[in-house]
N, CA, C and O atoms as a printed pandas DataFrame, in Angstrom:
     atom_number atom_name residue_name chain_id  residue_number  x_coord  y_coord  z_coord
0              1         N          UNK        A               1    0.518   -1.303    0.183
1              2        CA          UNK        A               1   -0.041   -0.104    0.056
2              3         C          UNK        A               1    1.090    1.106    0.112
3              4         O          UNK        A               1    2.037    1.063    0.897
4              5         N          UNK        A               2    0.858    2.248   -0.870
5              6        CA          UNK        A               2    1.299    3.308   -0.716
6              7         C          UNK        A               2    1.157    4.422    0.629
7              8         O          UNK        A               2    0.195    4.460    1.395
8              9         N          UNK        A               3    2.102    5.104    0.677
9             10        CA          UNK        A               3    1.798    6.137    1.729
10            11         C          UNK        A               3    1.656    7.401    1.047
11            12         O          UNK        A               3    1.237    8.279    1.801
12            13         N          UNK        A               4    1.902    7.831   -0.317
13            14        CA          UNK        A               4    1.530    9.070   -1.011
14            15         C          UNK        A               4    0.095    9.056   -1.251
15            16         O          UNK        A               4   -0.530    8.071   -1.643
16            17         N          UNK        A               5   -0.532   10.527   -0.923
17            18        CA          UNK        A               5   -2.004   10.536   -1.444
18            19         C          UNK        A               5   -2.364   10.385   -2.639
19            20         O          UNK        A               5   -3.444    9.897   -2.971
20            21         N          UNK        A               6   -1.300   10.879   -3.573
21            22        CA          UNK        A               6   -1.515   11.168   -4.728
22            23         C          UNK        A               6   -0.637   10.316   -5.596
23            24         O          UNK        A               6    0.556   10.189   -5.319
24            25         N          UNK        A               7   -1.226    9.676   -6.726
25            26        CA          UNK        A               7   -0.587    8.210   -7.108
26            27         C          UNK        A               7   -0.900    8.287   -8.842
27            28         O          UNK        A               7   -2.081    8.392   -9.173
28            29         N          UNK        A               8   -0.111    8.248   -9.648
29            30        CA          UNK        A               8   -0.912    7.862  -11.222
30            31         C          UNK        A               8   -1.250    6.809  -11.379
31            32         O          UNK        A               8   -0.397    6.085  -10.865
32            33         N          UNK        A               9   -2.013    6.242  -11.799
33            34        CA          UNK        A               9   -2.798    5.257  -11.523
34            35         C          UNK        A               9   -2.198    4.120  -13.250
35            36         O          UNK        A               9   -2.298    2.912  -13.467
36            37         N          UNK        A              10   -1.787    4.930  -13.857
37            38        CA          UNK        A              10   -0.724    3.910  -14.838
38            39         C          UNK        A              10    0.783    3.276  -14.092
39            40         O          UNK        A              10    1.263    2.146  -13.999
40            41         N          UNK        A              11    1.233    4.702  -13.619
41            42        CA          UNK        A              11    2.343    4.081  -12.939
42            43         C          UNK        A              11    2.484    2.935  -11.667
43            44         O          UNK        A              11    3.530    2.316  -11.471
44            45         N          UNK        A              12    1.171    2.751  -10.791
45            46        CA          UNK        A              12    1.087    2.091  -10.385
46            47         C          UNK        A              12    0.828    0.454  -10.896
47            48         O          UNK        A              12    1.404   -0.526  -10.422
48            49         N          UNK        A              13   -0.121    0.449  -11.911
49            50        CA          UNK        A              13   -0.270   -0.701  -12.815
50            51         C          UNK        A              13    1.102   -1.276  -13.633
51            52         O          UNK        A              13    1.355   -2.449  -13.905
52            53         N          UNK        A              14    1.819   -0.195  -13.903
53            54        CA          UNK        A              14    3.483   -0.428  -14.391
54            55         C          UNK        A              14    4.369   -0.794  -13.526
55            56         O          UNK        A              14    5.500   -1.174  -13.829
56            57         N          UNK        A              15    3.865   -0.695  -12.230
57            58        CA          UNK        A              15    5.022   -1.334  -10.991
58            59         C          UNK        A              15    4.061   -2.574  -10.220
59            60         O          UNK        A              15    4.442   -3.130   -9.189
60            61         N          UNK        A              16    3.055   -2.823  -10.752
61            62        CA          UNK        A              16    1.987   -3.961  -10.090
62            63         C          UNK        A              16    1.310   -4.533  -11.307
63            64         O          UNK        A              16    0.082   -4.487  -11.388
64            65         N          UNK        A              17    2.438   -5.357  -12.768
65            66        CA          UNK        A              17    1.492   -5.822  -13.503
66            67         C          UNK        A              17    1.060   -7.312  -13.110
67            68         O          UNK        A              17    1.552   -8.040  -12.248
68            69         N          UNK        A              18    0.030   -7.552  -13.963
69            70        CA          UNK        A              18   -0.517   -8.616  -13.936
70            71         C          UNK        A              18    0.256   -9.742  -14.310
71            72         O          UNK        A              18    1.045   -9.716  -15.255
72            73         N          UNK        A              19   -0.003  -10.986  -13.408
73            74        CA          UNK        A              19    1.025  -12.276  -13.196
74            75         C          UNK        A              19    0.617  -12.891  -14.094
75            76         O          UNK        A              19   -0.464  -12.629  -14.621
76            77         N          UNK        A              20    1.559  -14.060  -14.558
77            78        CA          UNK        A              20    1.115  -15.202  -15.651
78            79         C          UNK        A              20   -0.008  -15.887  -15.032
79            80         O          UNK        A              20    0.391  -16.198  -13.910
80            81         N          UNK        A              21   -1.298  -16.312  -15.195
81            82        CA          UNK        A              21   -2.048  -17.078  -14.744
82            83         C          UNK        A              21   -3.455  -16.136  -14.358
83            84         O          UNK        A              21   -4.616  -16.546  -14.370
84            85         N          UNK        A              22   -3.009  -14.848  -14.039
85            86        CA          UNK        A              22   -4.260  -13.858  -13.594
86            87         C          UNK        A              22   -4.556  -13.244  -15.252
87            88         O          UNK        A              22   -3.817  -13.213  -16.236
88            89         N          UNK        A              23   -6.271  -12.695  -14.997
89            90        CA          UNK        A              23   -6.399  -12.157  -15.530
90            91         C          UNK        A              23   -6.907  -10.876  -15.058
91            92         O          UNK        A              23   -7.588  -10.292  -15.901
92            93         N          UNK        A              24   -6.715  -10.076  -13.565
93            94        CA          UNK        A              24   -6.761   -9.071  -13.178
94            95         C          UNK        A              24   -5.754   -8.924  -12.309
95            96         O          UNK        A              24   -5.212   -9.955  -11.911
96            97         N          UNK        A              25   -5.293   -7.665  -11.836
97            98        CA          UNK        A              25   -4.716   -7.337  -10.323
98            99         C          UNK        A              25   -5.123   -6.192   -9.863
99           100         O          UNK        A              25   -5.195   -5.206  -10.596
100          101         N          UNK        A              26   -5.510   -6.162   -8.323
101          102        CA          UNK        A              26   -5.923   -5.174   -7.912
102          103         C          UNK        A              26   -4.605   -4.744   -6.992
103          104         O          UNK        A              26   -3.938   -5.596   -6.404
104          105         N          UNK        A              27   -4.240   -2.980   -6.925
105          106        CA          UNK        A              27   -3.588   -2.643   -6.361
106          107         C          UNK        A              27   -4.213   -1.256   -5.562
107          108         O          UNK        A              27   -4.722   -0.282   -6.117
108          109         N          UNK        A              28   -4.008   -1.480   -3.996
109          110        CA          UNK        A              28   -4.706   -0.999   -2.809
110          111         C          UNK        A              28   -3.537    0.353   -3.001
111          112         O          UNK        A              28   -2.343    0.285   -3.292
112          113         N          UNK        A              29   -4.321    1.463   -2.742
113          114        CA          UNK        A              29   -2.896    2.862   -3.098
114          115         C          UNK        A              29   -3.037    3.506   -1.632
115          116         O          UNK        A              29   -2.111    4.249   -1.308
116          117         N          UNK        A              30   -4.250    3.286   -0.546
117          118        CA          UNK        A              30   -4.128    4.200    0.494
118          119         C          UNK        A              30   -5.439    3.784    1.087
119          120         O          UNK        A              30   -6.394    3.449    0.386
120          121         N          UNK        A              31   -5.464    3.814    2.394
121          122        CA          UNK        A              31   -6.070    4.001    3.218
122          123         C          UNK        A              31   -6.580    5.257    4.570
123          124         O          UNK        A              31   -5.843    5.440    5.539
124          125         N          UNK        A              32   -7.623    5.847    4.439
125          126        CA          UNK        A              32   -7.444    6.429    5.801
126          127         C          UNK        A              32   -8.562    5.486    6.850
127          128         O          UNK        A              32   -8.848    4.289    6.858
128          129         N          UNK        A              33   -8.961    6.519    7.598
129          130        CA          UNK        A              33   -9.822    6.041    8.719
130          131         C          UNK        A              33  -11.593    5.883    8.510
131          132         O          UNK        A              33  -12.481    5.286    9.118
132          133         N          UNK        A              34  -11.525    6.806    7.259
133          134        CA          UNK        A              34  -13.070    6.865    6.225
134          135         C          UNK        A              34  -12.864    5.879    5.009
135          136         O          UNK        A              34  -13.700    5.022    4.722
136          137         N          UNK        A              35  -11.635    6.076    4.288
137          138        CA          UNK        A              35  -11.919    4.864    2.618
138          139         C          UNK        A              35  -10.523    4.379    2.331
139          140         O          UNK        A              35   -9.428    4.494    2.883
140          141         N          UNK        A              36  -10.844    3.975    1.589
141          142        CA          UNK        A              36   -9.535    3.327    0.885
142          143         C          UNK        A              36   -9.796    3.544   -0.748
143          144         O          UNK        A              36  -10.772    3.881   -1.418
144          145         N          UNK        A              37   -8.716    3.255   -0.976
145          146        CA          UNK        A              37   -8.826    3.731   -2.835
146          147         C          UNK        A              37   -8.113    2.488   -3.110
147          148         O          UNK        A              37   -7.543    1.876   -2.207
148          149         N          UNK        A              38   -8.123    2.052   -4.447
149          150        CA          UNK        A              38   -7.188    1.189   -5.306
150          151         C          UNK        A              38   -7.445    1.304   -6.946
151          152         O          UNK        A              38   -8.481    1.779   -7.411
152          153         N          UNK        A              39   -6.488    0.865   -7.648
153          154        CA          UNK        A              39   -6.526    0.729   -9.448
154          155         C          UNK        A              39   -6.622   -1.021   -9.035
155          156         O          UNK        A              39   -6.363   -1.861   -8.174
156          157         N          UNK        A              40   -7.337   -0.737  -10.689
157          158        CA          UNK        A              40   -7.608   -2.658  -11.065
158          159         C          UNK        A              40   -7.077   -2.460  -12.358
159          160         O          UNK        A              40   -7.390   -1.385  -12.869
160          161         N          UNK        A              41   -6.357   -3.209  -13.022
161          162        CA          UNK        A              41   -6.261   -3.274  -14.440
162          163         C          UNK        A              41   -6.861   -4.952  -14.328
163          164         O          UNK        A              41   -6.794   -5.834  -13.471
164          165         N          UNK        A              42   -7.507   -4.817  -15.786
165          166        CA          UNK        A              42   -7.899   -6.371  -16.571
166          167         C          UNK        A              42   -7.602   -6.535  -17.758
167          168         O          UNK        A              42   -7.631   -5.697  -18.658
168          169         N          UNK        A              43   -7.240   -7.851  -17.816
169          170        CA          UNK        A              43   -6.880   -8.349  -19.246
170          171         C          UNK        A              43   -7.746   -8.168  -20.326
171          172         O          UNK        A              43   -8.742   -7.561  -19.931
172          173         N          UNK        A              44   -7.809   -8.457  -21.643
173          174        CA          UNK        A              44   -8.836   -9.046  -22.305
174          175         C          UNK        A              44   -9.697   -9.937  -22.105
175          176         O          UNK        A              44   -9.289  -11.088  -22.254
176          177         N          UNK        A              45  -10.639   -9.816  -21.848
177          178        CA          UNK        A              45  -11.284  -11.451  -21.795
178          179         C          UNK        A              45  -11.466  -11.754  -20.237
179          180         O          UNK        A              45  -11.864  -12.884  -19.952
180          181         N          UNK        A              46  -11.219  -10.878  -19.233
181          182        CA          UNK        A              46  -10.663  -11.272  -18.033
182          183         C          UNK        A              46  -11.841   -9.891  -17.307
183          184         O          UNK        A              46  -12.301   -8.866  -17.809
184          185         N          UNK        A              47  -11.993  -10.590  -15.796
185          186        CA          UNK        A              47  -12.320   -9.880  -15.234
186          187         C          UNK        A              47  -12.925  -10.317  -13.657
187          188         O          UNK        A              47  -12.274  -11.309  -13.330
188          189         N          UNK        A              48  -13.826   -9.998  -12.653
189          190        CA          UNK        A              48  -13.756  -10.459  -11.632
190          191         C          UNK        A              48  -14.932  -11.088  -11.453
191          192         O          UNK        A              48  -15.880  -10.727  -12.151
192          193         N          UNK        A              49  -15.078  -11.976  -10.646
193          194        CA          UNK        A              49  -16.767  -12.661  -10.722
194          195         C          UNK        A              49  -17.625  -11.774   -9.259
195          196         O          UNK        A              49  -17.264  -11.236   -8.213
196          197         N          UNK        A              50  -18.858  -12.029   -9.945
197          198        CA          UNK        A              50  -19.404  -11.157   -8.982
198          199         C          UNK        A              50  -19.991  -11.433   -7.545
199          200         O          UNK        A              50  -20.666  -12.412   -7.227
200          201         N          UNK        A              51  -19.618  -10.417   -6.762
201          202        CA          UNK        A              51  -19.609  -10.249   -5.276
202          203         C          UNK        A              51  -20.388   -9.029   -4.658
203          204         O          UNK        A              51  -20.808   -8.063   -5.295
204          205         N          UNK        A              52  -20.513   -9.256   -3.218
205          206        CA          UNK        A              52  -21.126   -8.171   -2.603
206          207         C          UNK        A              52  -20.210   -7.619   -1.571
207          208         O          UNK        A              52  -19.299   -8.361   -1.204
208          209         N          UNK        A              53  -20.320   -6.253   -0.964
209          210        CA          UNK        A              53  -19.729   -5.614   -0.217
210          211         C          UNK        A              53  -20.448   -5.444    0.716
211          212         O          UNK        A              53  -21.060   -4.378    0.639
212          213         N          UNK        A              54  -20.739   -6.260    1.929
213          214        CA          UNK        A              54  -21.602   -5.947    2.941
214          215         C          UNK        A              54  -21.732   -4.686    4.014
215          216         O          UNK        A              54  -22.684   -4.486    4.769
216          217         N          UNK        A              55  -20.680   -3.988    3.901
217          218        CA          UNK        A              55  -20.187   -2.741    4.816
218          219         C          UNK        A              55  -19.598   -1.910    4.261
219          220         O          UNK        A              55  -18.838   -1.176    4.892
220          221         N          UNK        A              56  -19.799   -1.769    2.750
221          222        CA          UNK        A              56  -19.111   -0.671    1.863
222          223         C          UNK        A              56  -19.632   -0.504    0.719
223          224         O          UNK        A              56  -19.631   -1.430   -0.092
224          225         N          UNK        A              57  -20.266    0.903    0.387
225          226        CA          UNK        A              57  -19.949    1.760   -1.024
226          227         C          UNK        A              57  -18.906    1.800   -1.555
227          228         O          UNK        A              57  -17.980    2.342   -0.950
228          229         N          UNK        A              58  -18.710    1.305   -2.724
229          230        CA          UNK        A              58  -18.187    1.702   -3.577
230          231         C          UNK        A              58  -18.100    2.495   -4.776
231          232         O          UNK        A              58  -19.042    2.130   -5.480
232          233         N          UNK        A              59  -17.625    3.150   -5.203
233          234        CA          UNK        A              59  -17.323    4.049   -6.414
234          235         C          UNK        A              59  -16.304    3.107   -7.261
235          236         O          UNK        A              59  -15.388    2.467   -6.745
236          237         N          UNK        A              60  -16.658    3.128   -8.840
237          238        CA          UNK        A              60  -15.732    2.914   -9.674
238          239         C          UNK        A              60  -15.357    3.672  -10.572
239          240         O          UNK        A              60  -16.356    3.922  -11.247
240          241         N          UNK        A              61  -14.316    4.287  -11.053
241          242        CA          UNK        A              61  -14.190    4.977  -12.303
242          243         C          UNK        A              61  -13.388    4.362  -13.527
243          244         O          UNK        A              61  -12.221    3.973  -13.575
244          245         N          UNK        A              62  -14.050    4.384  -14.180
245          246        CA          UNK        A              62  -13.472    3.380  -15.643
246          247         C          UNK        A              62  -12.324    4.102  -16.483
247          248         O          UNK        A              62  -12.508    4.752  -17.511
248          249         N          UNK        A              63  -11.402    3.922  -16.003
249          250        CA          UNK        A              63  -10.277    4.916  -16.970
250          251         C          UNK        A              63   -9.819    4.944  -18.533
251          252         O          UNK        A              63   -9.664    5.886  -19.310
252          253         N          UNK        A              64   -9.658    3.482  -18.687
253          254        CA          UNK        A              64   -9.526    2.806  -20.134
254          255         C          UNK        A              64  -10.490    2.165  -20.310
255          256         O          UNK        A              64  -11.330    2.327  -19.425
256          257         N          UNK        A              65  -10.836    1.294  -21.300
257          258        CA          UNK        A              65  -11.363   -0.072  -22.077
258          259         C          UNK        A              65  -12.680   -0.163  -22.261
259          260         O          UNK        A              65  -13.396    0.766  -22.635
260          261         N          UNK        A              66  -13.041   -1.289  -22.002
261          262        CA          UNK        A              66  -14.565   -1.375  -22.196
262          263         C          UNK        A              66  -14.768   -2.946  -21.749
263          264         O          UNK        A              66  -13.891   -3.797  -21.900
264          265         N          UNK        A              67  -16.281   -3.239  -21.079
265          266        CA          UNK        A              67  -16.594   -4.423  -20.609
266          267         C          UNK        A              67  -17.812   -4.483  -20.102
267          268         O          UNK        A              67  -18.511   -3.478  -19.969
268          269         N          UNK        A              68  -18.118   -5.458  -19.830
269          270        CA          UNK        A              68  -19.657   -5.697  -19.580
270          271         C          UNK        A              68  -19.290   -5.384  -17.676
271          272         O          UNK        A              68  -18.212   -5.586  -17.117
272          273         N          UNK        A              69  -20.632   -4.832  -17.017
273          274        CA          UNK        A              69  -20.338   -4.354  -15.688
274          275         C          UNK        A              69  -21.810   -4.700  -15.190
275          276         O          UNK        A              69  -22.794   -4.132  -15.664
276          277         N          UNK        A              70  -21.900   -5.843  -14.027
277          278        CA          UNK        A              70  -23.234   -6.105  -13.387
278          279         C          UNK        A              70  -23.605   -5.498  -12.255
279          280         O          UNK        A              70  -23.207   -5.942  -11.178
280          281         N          UNK        A              71  -24.395   -4.429  -12.323
281          282        CA          UNK        A              71  -24.832   -3.831  -10.917
282          283         C          UNK        A              71  -26.017   -4.317  -10.634
283          284         O          UNK        A              71  -26.978   -4.024  -11.345
284          285         N          UNK        A              72  -26.130   -5.047   -9.671
285          286        CA          UNK        A              72  -27.370   -5.993   -9.367
286          287         C          UNK        A              72  -28.007   -6.905  -10.300
287          288         O          UNK        A              72  -27.341   -7.737  -10.916
288          289         N          UNK        A              73  -29.064   -6.810  -10.413
289          290        CA          UNK        A              73  -29.434   -7.692  -11.663
290          291         C          UNK        A              73  -29.308   -7.432  -13.147
291          292         O          UNK        A              73  -29.523   -8.293  -14.000
292          293         N          UNK        A              74  -28.870   -5.923  -13.453
293          294        CA          UNK        A              74  -28.672   -5.075  -14.670
294          295         C          UNK        A              74  -27.398   -5.686  -14.727
295          296         O          UNK        A              74  -26.728   -6.017  -13.749
296          297         N          UNK        A              75  -27.050   -5.840  -16.091
297          298        CA          UNK        A              75  -25.655   -5.770  -17.033
298          299         C          UNK        A              75  -25.726   -4.785  -18.016
299          300         O          UNK        A              75  -26.729   -4.654  -18.718
300          301         N          UNK        A              76  -24.356   -3.814  -18.159
301          302        CA          UNK        A              76  -24.351   -2.807  -18.964
302          303         C          UNK        A              76  -23.133   -3.031  -19.489
303          304         O          UNK        A              76  -22.465   -3.973  -19.063
304          305         N          UNK        A              77  -22.564   -2.043  -20.685
305          306        CA          UNK        A              77  -21.397   -2.363  -21.303
306          307         C          UNK        A              77  -21.213   -1.165  -20.745
307          308         O          UNK        A              77  -22.060   -0.272  -20.748
308          309         N          UNK        A              78  -19.670   -1.067  -20.047
309          310        CA          UNK        A              78  -19.099    0.189  -19.554
310          311         C          UNK        A              78  -18.042    0.554  -20.141
311          312         O          UNK        A              78  -17.417   -0.392  -20.620
312          313         N          UNK        A              79  -17.449    1.874  -20.342
313          314        CA          UNK        A              79  -16.406    2.217  -21.468
314          315         C          UNK        A              79  -15.859    3.324  -20.449
315          316         O          UNK        A              79  -16.540    3.735  -19.510
316          317         N          UNK        A              80  -14.352    3.836  -20.776
317          318        CA          UNK        A              80  -13.614    4.794  -19.921
318          319         C          UNK        A              80  -14.438    5.928  -20.132
319          320         O          UNK        A              80  -15.042    6.175  -21.176
320          321         N          UNK        A              81  -14.435    6.842  -18.737
321          322        CA          UNK        A              81  -15.526    7.674  -18.524
322          323         C          UNK        A              81  -16.022    7.225  -17.788
323          324         O          UNK        A              81  -16.075    7.957  -16.800
324          325         N          UNK        A              82  -16.725    5.864  -17.596
325          326        CA          UNK        A              82  -17.995    5.644  -16.780
326          327         C          UNK        A              82  -17.947    6.120  -15.431
327          328         O          UNK        A              82  -16.889    6.639  -15.073
328          329         N          UNK        A              83  -18.946    6.039  -14.567
329          330        CA          UNK        A              83  -18.467    5.899  -13.280
330          331         C          UNK        A              83  -19.402    5.094  -12.682
331          332         O          UNK        A              83  -20.562    5.395  -12.964
332          333         N          UNK        A              84  -19.226    3.988  -11.805
333          334        CA          UNK        A              84  -20.356    3.407  -11.136
334          335         C          UNK        A              84  -20.330    3.542   -9.574
335          336         O          UNK        A              84  -19.293    3.380   -8.932
336          337         N          UNK        A              85  -21.654    3.879   -8.950
337          338        CA          UNK        A              85  -22.119    3.907   -7.847
338          339         C          UNK        A              85  -22.112    2.892   -7.128
339          340         O          UNK        A              85  -23.165    3.201   -6.569
340          341         N          UNK        A              86  -21.812    1.826   -6.592
341          342        CA          UNK        A              86  -22.209    0.338   -6.162
342          343         C          UNK        A              86  -22.567    0.544   -4.336
343          344         O          UNK        A              86  -21.647    0.682   -3.530
344          345         N          UNK        A              87  -23.339    0.536   -4.119
345          346        CA          UNK        A              87  -24.195    0.911   -2.660
346          347         C          UNK        A              87  -23.864   -0.819   -2.172
347          348         O          UNK        A              87  -23.920   -1.848   -2.847
348          349         N          UNK        A              88  -23.467   -0.573   -0.546
349          350        CA          UNK        A              88  -23.429   -1.707   -0.064
350          351         C          UNK        A              88  -24.423   -2.756   -0.304
351          352         O          UNK        A              88  -25.623   -2.588   -0.520
352          353         N          UNK        A              89  -23.932   -3.593   -0.256
353          354        CA          UNK        A              89  -25.241   -5.080   -0.255
354          355         C          UNK        A              89  -25.500   -5.460   -1.633
355          356         O          UNK        A              89  -26.175   -6.450   -1.915
356          357         N          UNK        A              90  -24.830   -4.480   -2.730
357          358        CA          UNK        A              90  -25.380   -4.735   -4.134
358          359         C          UNK        A              90  -24.581   -5.575   -4.953
359          360         O          UNK        A              90  -23.401   -5.225   -4.981
360          361         N          UNK        A              91  -24.858   -6.557   -5.616
361          362        CA          UNK        A              91  -24.013   -7.275   -6.260
362          363         C          UNK        A              91  -23.119   -6.509   -7.579
363          364         O          UNK        A              91  -23.416   -5.490   -8.203
364          365         N          UNK        A              92  -22.271   -7.153   -7.685
365          366        CA          UNK        A              92  -21.587   -6.186   -9.329
366          367         C          UNK        A              92  -20.379   -6.537   -9.277
367          368         O          UNK        A              92  -19.742   -6.587   -8.225
368          369         N          UNK        A              93  -19.898   -6.836  -10.468
369          370        CA          UNK        A              93  -18.597   -7.331  -11.038
370          371         C          UNK        A              93  -18.438   -6.443  -12.549
371          372         O          UNK        A              93  -19.383   -6.098  -13.259
372          373         N          UNK        A              94  -16.918   -6.176  -12.823
373          374        CA          UNK        A              94  -16.353   -6.032  -14.202
374          375         C          UNK        A              94  -16.347   -7.119  -14.606
375          376         O          UNK        A              94  -15.866   -8.012  -13.908
376          377         N          UNK        A              95  -16.774   -7.333  -15.608
377          378        CA          UNK        A              95  -16.115   -9.153  -16.265
378          379         C          UNK        A              95  -16.373   -8.776  -17.780
379          380         O          UNK        A              95  -17.213   -7.904  -18.003
380          381         N          UNK        A              96  -15.597   -9.472  -19.012
381          382        CA          UNK        A              96  -16.020   -9.593  -19.934
382          383         C          UNK        A              96  -14.894   -8.799  -20.509
383          384         O          UNK        A              96  -15.394   -8.148  -21.426
384          385         N          UNK        A              97  -13.780   -8.566  -20.431
385          386        CA          UNK        A              97  -13.388   -7.320  -20.596
386          387         C          UNK        A              97  -13.037   -7.864  -22.578
387          388         O          UNK        A              97  -12.582   -8.873  -23.115
388          389         N          UNK        A              98  -13.558   -6.538  -23.064
389          390        CA          UNK        A              98  -13.229   -6.275  -24.781
390          391         C          UNK        A              98  -11.967   -5.643  -25.284
391          392         O          UNK        A              98  -11.530   -5.639  -26.435
392          393         N          UNK        A              99  -11.485   -5.129  -24.241
393          394        CA          UNK        A              99  -10.275   -4.483  -24.184
394          395         C          UNK        A              99   -9.416   -4.340  -22.989
395          396         O          UNK        A              99   -9.897   -4.503  -21.868
396          397         N          UNK        A             100   -8.223   -4.057  -23.159
397          398        CA          UNK        A             100   -7.616   -3.667  -21.268
398          399         C          UNK        A             100   -8.406   -3.039  -20.879
399          400         O          UNK        A             100   -8.741   -2.096  -21.595
400          401         N          UNK        A             101   -9.235   -3.262  -19.327
401          402        CA          UNK        A             101   -9.675   -2.430  -18.509
402          403         C          UNK        A             101   -8.857   -1.476  -17.713
403          404         O          UNK        A             101   -8.488   -2.298  -16.874
404          405         N          UNK        A             102   -8.423   -0.621  -17.425
405          406        CA          UNK        A             102   -8.222    0.111  -15.829
406          407         C          UNK        A             102   -9.245    1.143  -15.304
407          408         O          UNK        A             102   -9.796    2.070  -15.899
408          409         N          UNK        A             103   -9.338    0.753  -14.113
409          410        CA          UNK        A             103  -10.287    1.299  -13.225
410          411         C          UNK        A             103   -9.699    1.906  -11.978
411          412         O          UNK        A             103   -8.589    1.461  -11.686
412          413         N          UNK        A             104  -10.164    2.760  -11.237
413          414        CA          UNK        A             104   -9.904    3.424  -10.066
414          415         C          UNK        A             104  -11.350    3.127   -9.097
415          416         O          UNK        A             104  -12.473    2.867   -9.530
416          417         N          UNK        A             105  -10.896    3.263   -7.593
417          418        CA          UNK        A             105  -12.007    2.639   -6.734
418          419         C          UNK        A             105  -11.930    3.177   -5.358
419          420         O          UNK        A             105  -10.854    3.124   -4.763
420          421         N          UNK        A             106  -12.988    3.696   -4.795
421          422        CA          UNK        A             106  -12.673    4.581   -3.792
422          423         C          UNK        A             106  -14.168    3.139   -3.023
423          424         O          UNK        A             106  -15.210    2.684   -3.494
424          425         N          UNK        A             107  -13.462    2.953   -1.798
425          426        CA          UNK        A             107  -14.156    2.026   -0.947
426          427         C          UNK        A             107  -14.209    2.965    0.493
427          428         O          UNK        A             107  -13.176    3.431    0.974
428          429         N          UNK        A             108  -15.813    3.214    1.223
429          430        CA          UNK        A             108  -16.104    3.913    2.443
430          431         C          UNK        A             108  -17.295    3.316    2.901
431          432         O          UNK        A             108  -18.418    3.379    2.401
432          433         N          UNK        A             109  -16.918    2.740    3.898
433          434        CA          UNK        A             109  -15.484    3.197    4.796
434          435         C          UNK        A             109  -14.310    2.242    4.766
435          436         O          UNK        A             109  -14.374    1.308    3.966
436          437         N          UNK        A             110  -13.379    2.349    5.444
437          438        CA          UNK        A             110  -12.128    2.074    4.689
438          439         C          UNK        A             110  -12.039    0.373    4.701
439          440         O          UNK        A             110  -12.311   -0.378    5.638
440          441         N          UNK        A             111  -11.632    0.078    3.532
441          442        CA          UNK        A             111  -11.662   -1.520    3.432
442          443         C          UNK        A             111  -10.116   -2.035    4.049
443          444         O          UNK        A             111   -9.145   -1.293    3.901
444          445         N          UNK        A             112  -10.020   -3.003    4.558
445          446        CA          UNK        A             112   -8.919   -3.816    5.321
446          447         C          UNK        A             112   -8.752   -4.854    4.312
447          448         O          UNK        A             112   -9.596   -5.743    4.427
448          449         N          UNK        A             113   -7.737   -5.051    3.144
449          450        CA          UNK        A             113   -7.321   -5.700    2.567
450          451         C          UNK        A             113   -6.892   -6.931    2.973
451          452         O          UNK        A             113   -6.720   -7.781    2.099
452          453         N          UNK        A             114   -6.600   -7.314    4.572
453          454        CA          UNK        A             114   -6.291   -8.125    5.351
454          455         C          UNK        A             114   -7.668   -9.271    5.593
455          456         O          UNK        A             114   -7.742  -10.495    5.696
456          457         N          UNK        A             115   -8.721   -8.072    5.618
457          458        CA          UNK        A             115  -10.320   -8.820    6.017
458          459         C          UNK        A             115  -11.513   -8.468    5.069
459          460         O          UNK        A             115  -12.673   -8.117    5.288
460          461         N          UNK        A             116  -10.834   -8.680    4.006
461          462        CA          UNK        A             116  -11.840   -8.288    3.206
462          463         C          UNK        A             116  -13.608   -8.670    2.911
463          464         O          UNK        A             116  -14.242   -9.698    2.678
464          465         N          UNK        A             117  -13.913   -7.299    3.064
465          466        CA          UNK        A             117  -15.766   -7.602    3.340
466          467         C          UNK        A             117  -15.919   -7.632    1.574
467          468         O          UNK        A             117  -16.074   -6.774    0.705
468          469         N          UNK        A             118  -15.785   -9.062    1.602
469          470        CA          UNK        A             118  -16.372   -9.368   -0.245
470          471         C          UNK        A             118  -17.009  -11.096   -0.260
471          472         O          UNK        A             118  -16.282  -12.080   -0.120
472          473         N          UNK        A             119  -18.381  -11.137   -0.446
473          474        CA          UNK        A             119  -18.672  -12.310   -0.407
474          475         C          UNK        A             119  -19.176  -12.758   -2.220
475          476         O          UNK        A             119  -19.908  -12.153   -3.004
476          477         N          UNK        A             120  -18.509  -13.882   -2.348
477          478        CA          UNK        A             120  -19.070  -13.665   -3.813
478          479         C          UNK        A             120  -20.049  -14.565   -3.845
479          480         O          UNK        A             120  -20.268  -15.523   -3.104
480          481         N          UNK        A             121  -21.094  -13.825   -5.563
481          482        CA          UNK        A             121  -22.365  -14.740   -5.330
482          483         C          UNK        A             121  -22.452  -15.257   -6.873
483          484         O          UNK        A             121  -21.640  -14.724   -7.630
484          485         N          UNK        A             122  -23.106  -15.978   -7.295
485          486        CA          UNK        A             122  -23.489  -17.042   -8.426
486          487         C          UNK        A             122  -22.052  -17.613   -8.497
487          488         O          UNK        A             122  -21.790  -18.528   -9.278
């Protein structure tokens, strides 16, 4: 986790590349007592499994690429410039990346990577 409160998402991704056998990589940037921020890169065809955060809202900013995005029971195509607001308890996932996808995400309240508030669904 970074100590600096300003980061360039593309530099963070370059320093934390997706490893062989992975389809995505999440890198947590900072955590304050109120929030946690992260960046994520997703390979073509990759994505995350649908999941719920029971105690955290999440705001996802799509910086690059195009993919399917599940929000609750709805599936939408997202692309660079889109912002998804995911209330706690709502199933969501970025999946089926048509191109490389880069996102920035903010969790509130803070998110402890050692004790992730994440329950996979489906």
